[in-house]
Each structure stands twice: as structure tokens, then as C-alpha cells.
Coordinates of C-alpha atoms in Angstrom, one line a residue:
I961 CA 0.0 0.0 0.0
A962 CA 2.8 2.4 0.9
A963 CA 4.6 1.6 -2.3
V964 CA 1.5 2.3 -4.4
L965 CA 1.0 5.7 -2.7
T966 CA 4.6 6.6 -3.0
A967 CA 4.6 5.8 -6.7
G968 CA 1.6 8.1 -7.1
A969 CA 3.5 10.9 -5.4
L970 CA 6.5 10.3 -7.6
L971 CA 4.2 10.3 -10.7
H972 CA 2.8 13.6 -9.7
H973 CA 6.2 15.3 -8.8
I974 CA 8.7 13.8 -11.2
G975 CA 6.7 12.3 -14.0
A976 CA 5.9 8.8 -15.4
L977 CA 9.3 8.1 -17.2
A978 CA 11.3 9.0 -14.2
T979 CA 9.1 6.8 -11.9
L980 CA 9.4 3.9 -14.3
S981 CA 13.2 4.0 -13.8
L982 CA 12.6 2.4 -10.4
H983 CA 11.5 -0.8 -12.1
P984 CA 15.0 -2.2 -13.0
G985 CA 16.2 -1.9 -9.5
A986 CA 13.0 -3.5 -8.1
Y987 CA 13.4 -6.5 -10.5
V988 CA 17.0 -6.9 -9.4
V989 CA 15.9 -7.0 -5.7
A990 CA 13.2 -9.5 -6.5
A991 CA 15.6 -11.7 -8.5
A992 CA 18.0 -11.7 -5.6
A993 CA 15.3 -12.7 -3.2
L994 CA 14.2 -15.6 -5.4
F995 CA 17.9 -16.7 -5.8
L996 CA 18.4 -16.8 -2.1
L997 CA 15.1 -18.7 -1.6
A998 CA 16.1 -21.3 -4.2
R999 CA 19.5 -21.8 -2.5
S1000 CA 18.0 -22.0 1.0
R1001 CA 17.3 -25.3 2.8
R1002 CA 14.7 -26.4 5.3
A1003 CA 15.6 -27.6 8.8
D1004 CA 15.7 -31.2 7.6
G1005 CA 18.3 -30.3 5.0
T1006 CA 16.0 -30.6 1.9
A1007 CA 15.8 -27.8 -0.6
A1008 CA 13.1 -25.2 0.0
V1009 CA 12.5 -25.1 -3.7
P1010 CA 13.0 -28.6 -5.1
P1011 CA 14.5 -28.8 -8.6
P1012 CA 11.9 -29.5 -11.2
G1013 CA 11.7 -32.9 -12.8
E1014 CA 9.4 -34.5 -15.3
E1015 CA 7.8 -36.6 -12.6
S1016 CA 7.0 -33.5 -10.5
R1017 CA 5.7 -31.4 -13.4
P1018 CA 2.3 -32.7 -14.6
S1019 CA 1.2 -31.3 -17.9
G1020 CA -0.6 -28.0 -17.3
W1021 CA -3.1 -28.8 -20.0
R1022 CA -3.9 -32.2 -18.6
E1023 CA -4.4 -30.7 -15.1
I1024 CA -6.7 -28.0 -16.5
L1025 CA -8.8 -30.6 -18.5
A1026 CA -9.0 -32.9 -15.6
G1027 CA -10.2 -30.0 -13.4
A1028 CA -12.8 -29.0 -16.1
R1029 CA -14.2 -32.5 -16.0
L1030 CA -14.5 -32.5 -12.2
V1031 CA -16.1 -29.1 -12.1
W1032 CA -18.6 -30.0 -14.9
A1033 CA -19.6 -33.2 -13.1
D1034 CA -20.4 -31.4 -9.8
P1035 CA -23.3 -28.8 -9.8
A1036 CA -21.9 -27.1 -6.7
L1037 CA -18.5 -26.7 -8.2
R1038 CA -20.0 -25.5 -11.5
L1039 CA -21.9 -22.8 -9.6
A1040 CA -18.9 -21.8 -7.6
A1041 CA -16.7 -21.6 -10.7
A1042 CA -19.4 -19.3 -12.3
V1043 CA -19.4 -17.0 -9.3
N1044 CA -15.6 -16.9 -9.3
I1045 CA -15.6 -15.4 -12.8
P1046 CA -17.0 -11.9 -11.9
V1047 CA -15.1 -11.9 -8.6
I1048 CA -11.7 -12.3 -10.4
A1049 CA -12.8 -10.2 -13.4
L1050 CA -13.6 -7.2 -11.2
H1051 CA -10.3 -7.5 -9.4
N1052 CA -8.3 -7.6 -12.6
F1053 CA -10.4 -5.0 -14.4
F1054 CA -9.9 -2.5 -11.6
H1055 CA -6.1 -2.9 -11.5
A1056 CA -5.6 -3.1 -15.2
M1057 CA -7.9 -0.4 -16.4
L1058 CA -10.6 1.2 -14.3
A1059 CA -8.3 2.9 -11.7
V1060 CA -6.2 4.6 -14.4
V1061 CA -9.0 5.5 -16.7
Y1062 CA -11.1 6.9 -13.9
A1063 CA -8.3 8.9 -12.4
T1064 CA -7.2 10.3 -15.8
A1065 CA -10.5 10.8 -17.7
V1066 CA -12.9 11.5 -14.9
L1067 CA -10.9 13.0 -12.1
G1068 CA -8.4 14.7 -14.4
Q1069 CA -5.4 13.7 -12.2
P1070 CA -3.5 10.6 -13.4
A1071 CA -1.6 10.3 -10.1
L1072 CA -4.9 9.7 -8.2
A1073 CA -4.8 6.2 -9.7
A1074 CA -2.3 5.5 -7.0
V1075 CA -4.9 6.6 -4.4
L1076 CA -7.5 4.4 -5.9
I1077 CA -5.3 1.3 -6.1
G1078 CA -4.0 2.0 -2.6
A1079 CA -7.6 2.2 -1.4
W1080 CA -8.3 -1.2 -3.1
N1081 CA -5.2 -2.8 -1.5
A1082 CA -6.2 -1.4 1.9
G1083 CA -9.7 -2.9 1.5
E1084 CA -8.2 -6.3 0.7
L1085 CA -6.0 -6.0 3.8
A1086 CA -9.0 -5.1 5.9
A1087 CA -11.0 -7.9 4.6
A1088 CA -8.3 -10.5 5.2
F1089 CA -7.9 -9.2 8.7
A1090 CA -11.6 -9.3 9.4
M1091 CA -12.0 -12.9 8.0
S1092 CA -9.1 -14.1 10.1
R1093 CA -10.7 -12.6 13.3
R1094 CA -14.0 -14.4 13.0
S1095 CA -15.4 -17.7 11.8
W1096 CA -15.9 -17.5 8.0
D1097 CA -16.4 -21.2 7.1
T1098 CA -17.3 -22.4 3.7
G1099 CA -20.9 -22.7 4.6
S1100 CA -21.3 -19.0 5.2
S1101 CA -23.0 -17.1 2.3
G1102 CA -22.7 -13.8 4.2
W1103 CA -19.7 -12.8 2.1
L1104 CA -21.6 -13.2 -1.1
R1105 CA -24.4 -11.0 0.1
Y1106 CA -21.9 -8.4 1.2
A1107 CA -20.1 -8.6 -2.1
A1108 CA -23.5 -8.1 -3.8
L1109 CA -24.1 -4.9 -1.8
T1110 CA -20.6 -3.5 -2.5
G1111 CA -21.0 -4.3 -6.2
M1112 CA -23.7 -1.6 -6.3
L1113 CA -21.1 1.0 -5.5
G1114 CA -20.2 1.1 -9.2
W1115 CA -23.1 3.6 -9.5
A1116 CA -21.4 5.9 -7.0
L1117 CA -18.3 6.1 -9.2
W1118 CA -20.5 7.3 -12.1
A1119 CA -22.9 9.6 -10.1
F1120 CA -20.3 11.3 -7.8
P1121 CA -17.0 11.8 -9.7
S1122 CA -14.9 12.8 -6.8
I1123 CA -11.9 11.1 -5.2
W1124 CA -13.6 11.6 -1.8
V1125 CA -16.4 9.3 -3.0
A1126 CA -14.4 7.0 -5.2
A1127 CA -11.7 6.1 -2.7
P1128 CA -14.2 4.9 0.1
A1129 CA -16.3 3.2 -2.6
V1130 CA -13.3 1.3 -4.0
F1131 CA -12.2 0.4 -0.5
L1132 CA -15.6 -1.3 0.2
M1133 CA -15.7 -2.9 -3.2
A1134 CA -12.3 -4.5 -2.5
T1135 CA -13.4 -5.8 0.9
G1136 CA -16.3 -7.5 -0.9
T1137 CA -14.2 -8.9 -3.7
L1138 CA -11.5 -10.3 -1.5
S1139 CA -14.1 -11.9 0.8
G1140 CA -15.4 -13.6 -2.3
E1141 CA -11.9 -14.7 -3.4
L1142 CA -11.1 -16.2 0.0
G1143 CA -14.5 -17.8 0.5
L1144 CA -14.4 -19.4 -2.9
T1145 CA -10.9 -20.7 -2.4
S1146 CA -12.0 -22.3 0.8
F1147 CA -15.0 -23.8 -1.0
F1148 CA -12.9 -25.3 -3.8
Q1149 CA -10.5 -26.8 -1.2
A1150 CA -13.4 -28.4 0.7
A1151 CA -15.5 -29.5 -2.3
A1152 CA -12.9 -30.9 -4.6
P1153 CA -11.4 -34.4 -4.1
K1154 CA -8.4 -34.0 -1.9
D1155 CA -6.0 -35.3 -4.5
R1156 CA -7.5 -33.2 -7.2
V1157 CA -7.7 -29.7 -5.6
G1158 CA -4.8 -28.5 -7.8
A1159 CA -6.6 -29.6 -11.0
V1160 CA -9.8 -28.0 -10.0
T1161 CA -8.3 -24.7 -9.0
S1162 CA -6.1 -24.6 -12.1
F1163 CA -9.2 -24.9 -14.3
V1164 CA -11.3 -22.5 -12.2
Y1165 CA -8.7 -19.7 -12.1
S1166 CA -7.6 -20.2 -15.7
L1167 CA -11.3 -19.8 -16.7
A1168 CA -11.8 -16.7 -14.6
T1169 CA -8.5 -15.1 -15.8
A1170 CA -9.5 -15.7 -19.4
A1171 CA -12.9 -14.1 -18.7
A1172 CA -11.2 -11.2 -17.0
M1173 CA -9.1 -10.6 -20.1
L1174 CA -12.2 -10.5 -22.3
A1175 CA -13.9 -8.1 -19.8
V1176 CA -10.9 -5.7 -20.0
L1177 CA -11.0 -5.8 -23.8
A1178 CA -14.7 -5.2 -23.9
A1179 CA -14.5 -2.4 -21.4
G1180 CA -11.7 -0.7 -23.4
A1181 CA -13.8 -1.0 -26.6
A1182 CA -16.8 0.6 -24.7
F1183 CA -14.7 3.5 -23.3
D1184 CA -13.4 4.2 -26.9
A1185 CA -16.8 3.8 -28.6
F1186 CA -19.1 5.5 -26.1
G1187 CA -16.9 7.8 -24.0
V1188 CA -16.0 7.5 -20.3
T1189 CA -19.4 8.6 -18.8
A1190 CA -21.5 6.2 -20.9
A1191 CA -19.0 3.4 -20.4
L1192 CA -19.1 3.9 -16.6
V1193 CA -22.9 3.4 -16.8
L1194 CA -22.3 0.1 -18.6
V1195 CA -19.7 -0.9 -15.9
A1196 CA -22.2 -0.2 -13.2
V1197 CA -24.9 -2.2 -15.0
A1198 CA -22.5 -5.1 -15.3
M1199 CA -21.6 -4.9 -11.6
S1200 CA -25.3 -4.8 -10.7
A1201 CA -25.9 -7.9 -12.8
A1202 CA -23.0 -9.6 -10.9
S1203 CA -24.6 -8.5 -7.6
A1204 CA -27.9 -10.1 -8.6
F1205 CA -26.1 -13.3 -9.5
Y1206 CA -24.3 -13.3 -6.1
L1207 CA -27.6 -13.1 -4.3
F1208 CA -29.0 -15.9 -6.5
A1209 CA -26.0 -18.1 -5.8
S1210 CA -25.5 -17.4 -2.1
G1211 CA -28.1 -19.8 -0.7
R1212 CA -27.2 -22.5 -3.1
L1213 CA -23.5 -22.3 -2.3
A1214 CA -24.2 -22.4 1.4
A1215 CA -26.3 -25.5 1.0
A1216 CA -23.6 -27.1 -1.1
A1217 CA -20.9 -26.2 1.4
A1218 CA -22.9 -27.9 4.1
R1219 CA -22.4 -31.2 2.2
H1220 CA -18.6 -30.6 2.2
P1221 CA -17.8 -30.0 5.8
N1222 CA -14.0 -30.5 5.3

């Protein structure tokens, strides 16, 4: 969160190209950290990151196809996978496009994108903290109802174009989205066969990521074709439709989760 806000301040004061010059150094630090991790060893003397071998690297496509078959055969997993699509799509769409477009074209200050992304990250942190402090088992559908409520805040971004409205709205939207991500992750872990959790999650998140890419492309086309104001209305309509779907799915997922107590 601090890094995002600092980057926004740098964008405002020294410009985009100068701020981008921080990237090479950041990548060197990240590479050094990964190098040290790869060389580290556990207390039992085994490598923290085992060297890859053919036997330890199942085909990614085979895993995805196996997960697809498992999800398709289980109505509860099918519904959860469908719910996961708008959850992941909103997360990716906000970070990849909406924050920057809104700050630049609506608020007229590109550096405010850092405030919006910082508000989103703070909302995720708050949601993770809240879920760790109370019992959010896979049978609870409260997070879906809450996500449905926060999804309606897309209308606030259109109706009240101000950072003082957008930042709190984005914070709340992020709490609902992360609650959905964590709740769905728990559900997939509980509902999938124990030895096939990896296959199920690989398919579910590959599907959601592909849908998110299409959503970003569609939103970009809408912004170009209709202008920012009209496109924000379309975004709000799409988020409202997702909220209605969350409400439809909440009771059904809770009932399904009750059949998967682990």
C-alpha cells in the first residue's frame, strides 16, 4: 500500500518516465530474493524449492482438462466456478484499467490512480484481517451477500465523480471482492477431491482469468466507442448484474458447502 501511494506521489512530482526508472532496481531485488530462496534449505536439509523434474511437473493442460471434467460433473463446483468469474474479473479490471481511466479521464489527475489502487489494496488487507478474526467457514454465504451490496457502488463512481467518494467506494468494493476470493478458495478446497484440488483450482482460475481478459478488452472498446461517462454506466450495469447473480448463488452455495464439511 505504501509503495503504491509513494509511486503516485512520484508520478505527480517527477513524471511517469522517471518513476518507471525504479523498475529495473526492483526487479534486481526480486531476482536476488528468489535466488536466495532457491538456495535455502529447510531444517531437515532438503531444498526449500526442489529442482523440477518431469515426474514433479504434470502437464498443465492435462491438469486443466481434468479440473474441467471434475467441475462440470459437480453442480456445486459449477456454480462456484461461475461465481468466481465476476469476482476475479472485477479485481483484474480495476487494477488493469478502471483505476487509471477513472483517475485520468474522470478526475483529471492521473496520479490519483495510486490513491484508488491504494484504497483497493487497503480494502483487501482489511477484509483479510476481518476474515481471520472471526469464523468464516465455507458454509457461510454472508460474504456473497456483502459482495452483492458493495457491487452496487459502481453507480457511485458514475454519479459522484470525486476522489472523496471514489476512494471509500473502492475500499468497500475491495473488501467484498477479497471476501469472495477467500471464501471461494475455501470452498474449492473443501468440495474438490483431496488429490485433485490442484486440478480444480487450475481450471477455475484459468477460466476466470480468461474471462477477465475478455472483460478488460470489452471495457476498453466501450470506453473508446461511447466515452467514459456512458461506459461507466455500462460498468455499473454489469456490476449490478453480478450482484444479482451473487444473491441468487448465495443460498445454493451455502447448502452445497454444508455437504462438504471438510
